[in-house]
Amino acid sequence: MSNNNASSSSVAVVQKAVKQLSLEAKIRRINVSQAATDLKNFCLQNGHKDPLLVGVPSSDNPFRPPKSCGLL
Amino acid sequence: MGEMEQMKKEAEALKTQIEAARKAAHDTDMASAASGVAPAPRVQLKTRRTLKGHLAKIYAMHWCTDNRLMVSASQDGKLLIWDSHTGNKVNAVPLKSSWVMTCAYAPSGNLVASGGLDNMCTVYNLKTPVIKTVKELDAHTGYLSCARFLSDTEILTSSGDTTCALWDLETGKQKTVFLNHVGDCMCLSLSPDMNSFVSGACDSLAKLWDIRDGQCKQTFQGHTSDINAISFYPSANAIITGSDDCTCKMYDIRADQEVICYQDAALNSGVTSLDLSASGRLIFAGYDDFNCNIWDSLKGEKVGELKEKKKSLSWREC
């Protein structure tokens, strides 16, 4: 006895997968060498602005330990 | 069924085609391309603040765009808003459901959101005299794993029901549902231009989506277990993922493939969270063994660690 509902929904699932794969197959890809060069350049160009790489001068650091205040 | 067989063959042929196209573009990898780059400095960070106040596990935190305020969510049933400069708590939001898994700060600073095992995303207004619930977004049929505001009127969510959704905060309804994952969606990251986002799921795939047309544009494979954490690279051309398979990976969007894997034979705990430094050079990844490892994103080398005695679950830097 064929279960038409089950088979038609699993056909729909595979149909959807094929549609998605067709979409993804069509995209244009660049070479990893070009992608890697662009990523490398981005990092190097922005590195000097990266506080976790270059550090933050104490005067600009909002998290620096509060200076102790000697009142006497 | 003949039709089924034919379509399955078509699917297999397309997969082979995609793999061949990726291979053809794979003329090098990131680490080789970066071999001439000076190593990142050995990173030594100092703990500047310890924010104490939660009474149970902290599941998530999110910075406000002012790089000063932040929201954290704990299974003690509260969201806490902190001023990271002073270390003081600015607000406490009691949650209807204490099973919270995610929280988010709106770019405006006006709203925060939370959600979890209640399957809902609840949005709160911080600027009314008393903090008010402005919306309960109720349509997911699984837990809320992540939420991110696009603005005060739109929010993106990811869910254990395998879908992501874009909501209209004025109507409280889903505008777009993103369907394609076959496992629980665990995390999402908005692109810097907010036109797309990436999601990571328990099907070990990361997917790139167009926010406006709802389409899955690209699928990134390679992980062999759940993807728990995901982030766009600041250049917007790459994404970093963290997985239960104990590795992080960088996928380049334009090359449509993995370009480097951050792994070490000594690491046998899953990655639970990750974030990037401002230039993208450093990846901070939190692991199930309570450690946070710092990776050089270009060279794939470990350059530091954040070691704390207690479990640090979700890390993010300014």
Coordinates of C-alpha atoms in Angstrom, one line a residue, chain B:
Chain B
M1 CA 10.0 6.1 -7.5
G2 CA 11.8 7.0 -10.7
E3 CA 11.4 10.7 -10.1
M4 CA 13.0 10.4 -6.7
E5 CA 16.0 8.5 -8.0
Q6 CA 16.5 11.0 -10.8
M7 CA 16.4 13.9 -8.4
K8 CA 18.8 12.3 -6.0
K9 CA 21.2 11.8 -8.9
E10 CA 20.8 15.4 -9.8
A11 CA 21.6 16.5 -6.2
E12 CA 24.7 14.3 -6.2
A13 CA 25.9 15.7 -9.5
L14 CA 25.4 19.3 -8.3
K15 CA 27.4 18.5 -5.1
T16 CA 30.2 17.1 -7.2
Q17 CA 30.1 20.1 -9.4
I18 CA 30.3 22.5 -6.4
E19 CA 33.3 20.6 -4.9
A20 CA 35.1 20.6 -8.2
A21 CA 34.6 24.4 -8.6
R22 CA 35.9 24.9 -5.0
K23 CA 38.9 22.7 -5.7
A24 CA 39.7 24.6 -8.9
A25 CA 39.7 27.9 -6.9
H26 CA 41.9 26.3 -4.2
D27 CA 45.3 27.4 -5.5
T28 CA 46.6 28.0 -2.0
D29 CA 45.5 28.3 1.7
M30 CA 45.5 31.3 4.1
A31 CA 48.5 30.2 6.2
S32 CA 50.7 29.7 3.1
A33 CA 49.6 33.1 1.7
A34 CA 50.4 34.7 5.0
S35 CA 53.8 33.0 5.4
G36 CA 55.6 36.3 4.8
V37 CA 53.6 38.2 7.3
A38 CA 55.4 39.0 10.6
P39 CA 53.9 36.9 13.5
A40 CA 51.3 38.7 15.7
P41 CA 52.8 39.9 18.9
R42 CA 52.5 37.5 21.8
V43 CA 49.3 38.6 23.4
Q44 CA 49.3 39.2 27.1
L45 CA 46.1 40.6 28.5
K46 CA 45.3 41.8 32.0
T47 CA 42.0 41.4 33.7
R48 CA 40.7 44.9 34.3
R49 CA 37.3 44.2 35.7
T50 CA 35.5 41.3 37.2
L51 CA 31.8 41.8 37.0
K52 CA 30.1 40.1 39.9
G53 CA 26.4 40.0 40.5
H54 CA 24.9 37.0 38.8
L55 CA 23.9 34.1 41.0
A56 CA 24.0 31.3 38.4
K57 CA 25.5 30.4 35.1
I58 CA 26.0 33.3 32.7
Y59 CA 24.9 32.1 29.2
A60 CA 25.5 35.2 27.0
M61 CA 26.6 38.7 26.9
H62 CA 26.5 41.5 24.3
W63 CA 28.2 44.9 24.0
C64 CA 26.3 48.0 23.3
T65 CA 27.7 50.0 20.3
D66 CA 29.1 52.6 22.7
N67 CA 31.7 50.1 23.7
R68 CA 30.9 50.9 27.4
L69 CA 27.6 49.3 28.4
M70 CA 26.9 45.6 28.0
V71 CA 24.1 43.2 28.8
S72 CA 24.6 39.7 30.3
A73 CA 22.0 37.0 30.8
S74 CA 22.1 34.4 33.5
Q75 CA 20.0 31.4 34.5
D76 CA 19.4 33.2 37.8
G77 CA 16.6 34.7 35.8
K78 CA 18.0 38.2 35.2
L79 CA 19.5 40.4 32.5
L80 CA 22.1 42.7 34.0
I81 CA 23.2 45.9 32.2
W82 CA 26.8 46.9 33.2
D83 CA 28.9 50.0 32.8
S84 CA 32.2 48.3 32.0
H85 CA 34.2 51.4 32.8
T86 CA 33.1 51.7 36.4
G87 CA 32.1 48.0 36.8
N88 CA 28.7 49.1 38.2
K89 CA 25.4 47.5 37.4
V90 CA 23.2 50.1 35.7
N91 CA 20.0 48.0 35.4
A92 CA 18.5 44.6 36.2
V93 CA 15.7 43.1 34.2
P94 CA 13.9 40.2 35.8
L95 CA 13.0 37.5 33.2
K96 CA 9.7 35.6 33.1
S97 CA 11.6 32.5 32.1
S98 CA 15.0 31.9 33.8
W99 CA 16.0 29.5 31.0
V100 CA 17.8 32.1 29.1
M101 CA 20.3 31.3 26.4
T102 CA 20.9 34.6 24.6
C103 CA 20.7 38.4 25.0
A104 CA 21.2 41.3 22.7
Y105 CA 21.7 45.1 22.9
A106 CA 20.1 47.2 20.2
P107 CA 22.5 49.5 18.3
S108 CA 20.6 52.5 19.6
G109 CA 21.1 51.5 23.2
N110 CA 17.3 51.8 23.8
L111 CA 16.4 48.1 23.8
V112 CA 17.6 44.8 24.9
A113 CA 16.3 41.3 24.1
S114 CA 16.6 37.9 25.6
G115 CA 15.3 34.4 24.9
G116 CA 15.9 30.7 25.5
L117 CA 14.0 27.5 26.4
D118 CA 10.7 29.5 26.4
N119 CA 11.1 29.6 22.6
M120 CA 10.4 33.3 22.6
C121 CA 12.4 36.5 22.1
T122 CA 11.4 39.1 24.6
V123 CA 12.3 42.8 23.9
Y124 CA 12.6 45.3 26.7
N125 CA 12.8 49.1 26.6
L126 CA 15.5 50.4 28.9
K127 CA 14.6 54.1 28.4
T128 CA 11.1 54.2 29.9
P129 CA 11.0 55.3 33.6
V130 CA 10.5 51.7 34.5
I131 CA 11.9 49.0 32.2
K132 CA 9.0 47.7 30.1
T133 CA 8.5 44.6 28.0
V134 CA 7.7 46.0 24.6
K135 CA 7.2 42.7 22.7
E136 CA 7.1 39.0 23.2
L137 CA 8.1 37.4 19.8
D138 CA 6.4 34.1 19.8
A139 CA 6.5 31.8 16.8
H140 CA 9.5 29.6 17.0
T141 CA 8.8 26.0 17.9
G142 CA 12.2 25.5 19.4
Y143 CA 14.6 27.3 21.8
L144 CA 16.0 30.7 21.0
S145 CA 19.7 30.3 20.6
C146 CA 20.7 33.8 19.4
A147 CA 19.1 37.2 18.7
R148 CA 20.6 40.3 17.1
F149 CA 18.9 43.7 16.5
L150 CA 19.2 45.4 13.1
S151 CA 17.5 48.5 14.5
D152 CA 14.8 49.4 17.0
T153 CA 12.3 48.0 14.6
E154 CA 13.8 44.7 13.4
I155 CA 15.5 41.8 15.1
L156 CA 17.0 38.5 13.8
T157 CA 16.7 35.3 15.7
S158 CA 18.1 31.8 15.4
S159 CA 16.3 28.8 16.9
G160 CA 16.5 25.1 17.9
D161 CA 13.6 24.6 15.5
T162 CA 16.3 24.8 12.6
T163 CA 15.0 28.2 11.4
C164 CA 16.2 31.8 11.7
A165 CA 13.7 34.6 11.5
L166 CA 13.5 38.4 10.9
W167 CA 10.9 40.1 13.0
D168 CA 9.1 43.4 12.8
L169 CA 9.1 44.8 16.2
E170 CA 6.2 47.1 15.6
T171 CA 3.8 44.2 14.8
G172 CA 5.6 41.5 16.7
K173 CA 5.4 39.2 13.7
Q174 CA 7.9 37.3 11.6
K175 CA 8.7 39.2 8.3
T176 CA 10.9 36.5 6.9
V177 CA 11.7 32.9 7.9
F178 CA 15.1 31.5 6.8
L179 CA 14.6 27.8 6.0
N180 CA 17.4 25.5 5.0
H181 CA 19.3 24.1 8.0
V182 CA 18.5 20.6 9.0
G183 CA 19.8 20.9 12.6
D184 CA 19.2 23.3 15.5
C185 CA 20.5 26.8 14.6
M186 CA 23.0 27.7 17.4
C187 CA 24.4 31.1 16.4
L188 CA 24.2 34.0 14.0
S189 CA 26.2 37.0 12.9
L190 CA 25.1 40.1 11.0
S191 CA 27.2 41.4 8.2
P192 CA 28.7 44.9 8.8
D193 CA 26.4 46.3 6.1
M194 CA 23.4 44.5 7.6
N195 CA 22.2 43.1 4.2
S196 CA 23.1 39.6 5.1
F197 CA 23.9 37.3 8.0
V198 CA 25.5 33.9 8.6
S199 CA 24.1 31.1 10.8
G200 CA 25.8 28.1 12.3
A201 CA 23.9 24.9 13.2
C202 CA 24.0 21.4 14.6
D203 CA 24.1 20.1 11.0
S204 CA 27.7 21.3 11.1
L205 CA 27.0 23.8 8.3
A206 CA 27.3 27.5 8.2
K207 CA 25.0 29.3 5.8
L208 CA 25.0 32.8 4.3
W209 CA 21.6 34.4 3.9
D210 CA 20.3 37.5 2.1
I211 CA 18.2 39.3 4.8
R212 CA 15.8 40.9 2.3
D213 CA 14.9 38.0 0.0
G214 CA 15.2 35.3 2.6
Q215 CA 17.5 33.1 0.4
C216 CA 20.3 30.9 1.5
K217 CA 23.1 32.1 -0.8
Q218 CA 26.0 29.9 0.2
T219 CA 26.6 26.9 2.4
F220 CA 30.0 26.3 4.1
Q221 CA 31.0 22.7 5.0
G222 CA 34.0 21.3 6.8
H223 CA 33.1 21.0 10.4
T224 CA 32.3 17.6 11.7
S225 CA 30.1 18.6 14.6
D226 CA 27.7 21.4 15.8
I227 CA 28.8 25.0 15.1
N228 CA 28.3 26.9 18.3
A229 CA 29.8 30.2 17.5
I230 CA 30.1 32.3 14.3
S231 CA 31.3 35.8 13.4
F232 CA 31.8 37.9 10.3
Y233 CA 35.4 39.1 9.8
P234 CA 35.5 42.9 10.0
S235 CA 36.3 43.0 6.2
A236 CA 32.9 41.3 5.6
N237 CA 34.5 38.9 3.1
A238 CA 35.1 36.1 5.5
I239 CA 33.5 34.3 8.5
I240 CA 35.0 32.5 11.5
T241 CA 33.2 29.5 13.0
G242 CA 33.7 27.6 16.3
S243 CA 32.5 24.0 16.7
D244 CA 32.1 21.0 19.0
D245 CA 34.7 19.4 16.8
C246 CA 37.3 21.4 18.8
T247 CA 38.3 23.6 15.8
C248 CA 37.6 27.1 14.5
K249 CA 37.6 27.7 10.8
M250 CA 37.8 30.7 8.5
Y251 CA 35.6 30.5 5.4
D252 CA 36.1 33.1 2.6
I253 CA 32.8 34.1 1.2
R254 CA 34.1 35.0 -2.3
A255 CA 36.1 31.8 -2.6
D256 CA 33.2 29.9 -1.2
Q257 CA 35.3 27.6 1.0
E258 CA 37.4 27.0 4.1
V259 CA 40.7 28.7 3.9
I260 CA 42.3 27.9 7.3
C261 CA 41.6 25.7 10.3
Y262 CA 42.5 26.7 13.8
Q263 CA 43.3 23.5 15.7
D264 CA 45.8 21.8 17.9
A265 CA 46.2 18.2 18.7
A266 CA 46.3 19.1 22.4
L267 CA 42.8 20.7 22.2
N268 CA 40.0 18.2 22.8
S269 CA 37.2 20.5 24.0
G270 CA 34.5 22.0 21.8
V271 CA 34.5 25.7 21.0
T272 CA 31.6 27.5 22.7
S273 CA 32.1 31.1 21.8
L274 CA 34.4 33.3 19.7
D275 CA 35.1 36.9 18.8
L276 CA 37.6 38.9 16.8
S277 CA 39.9 41.9 17.5
A278 CA 39.1 45.1 15.6
S279 CA 41.4 44.3 12.6
G280 CA 40.4 40.7 12.6
R281 CA 44.0 39.6 13.3
L282 CA 43.2 38.0 16.6
I283 CA 40.5 35.4 17.3
F284 CA 39.5 34.8 20.9
A285 CA 37.9 31.4 21.2
G286 CA 36.3 30.0 24.4
Y287 CA 36.3 26.2 24.9
D288 CA 34.4 23.7 27.0
D289 CA 37.5 23.2 29.2
F290 CA 37.2 26.7 30.6
N291 CA 40.0 28.1 28.5
C292 CA 40.1 30.9 26.0
N293 CA 42.7 30.5 23.3
I294 CA 43.9 33.4 21.1
W295 CA 44.7 32.6 17.5
D296 CA 46.5 34.6 14.8
S297 CA 43.8 34.5 12.1
L298 CA 46.2 34.8 9.2
K299 CA 48.8 32.3 10.2
G300 CA 46.7 29.8 12.2
E301 CA 49.0 29.9 15.2
K302 CA 48.0 30.1 18.8
V303 CA 49.4 33.4 20.2
G304 CA 48.0 33.5 23.7
E305 CA 45.5 32.3 26.3
L306 CA 43.1 33.8 28.8
K307 CA 43.2 31.5 31.8
E308 CA 40.8 32.0 34.6
K309 CA 40.1 29.6 37.5
K310 CA 36.3 29.7 37.0
K311 CA 34.4 29.1 33.8
S312 CA 34.3 32.0 31.4
L313 CA 31.5 31.3 28.9
S314 CA 31.1 34.1 26.5
W315 CA 33.9 36.5 25.6
R316 CA 33.8 39.6 23.6
E317 CA 36.1 42.6 23.3
C318 CA 35.5 46.2 22.4

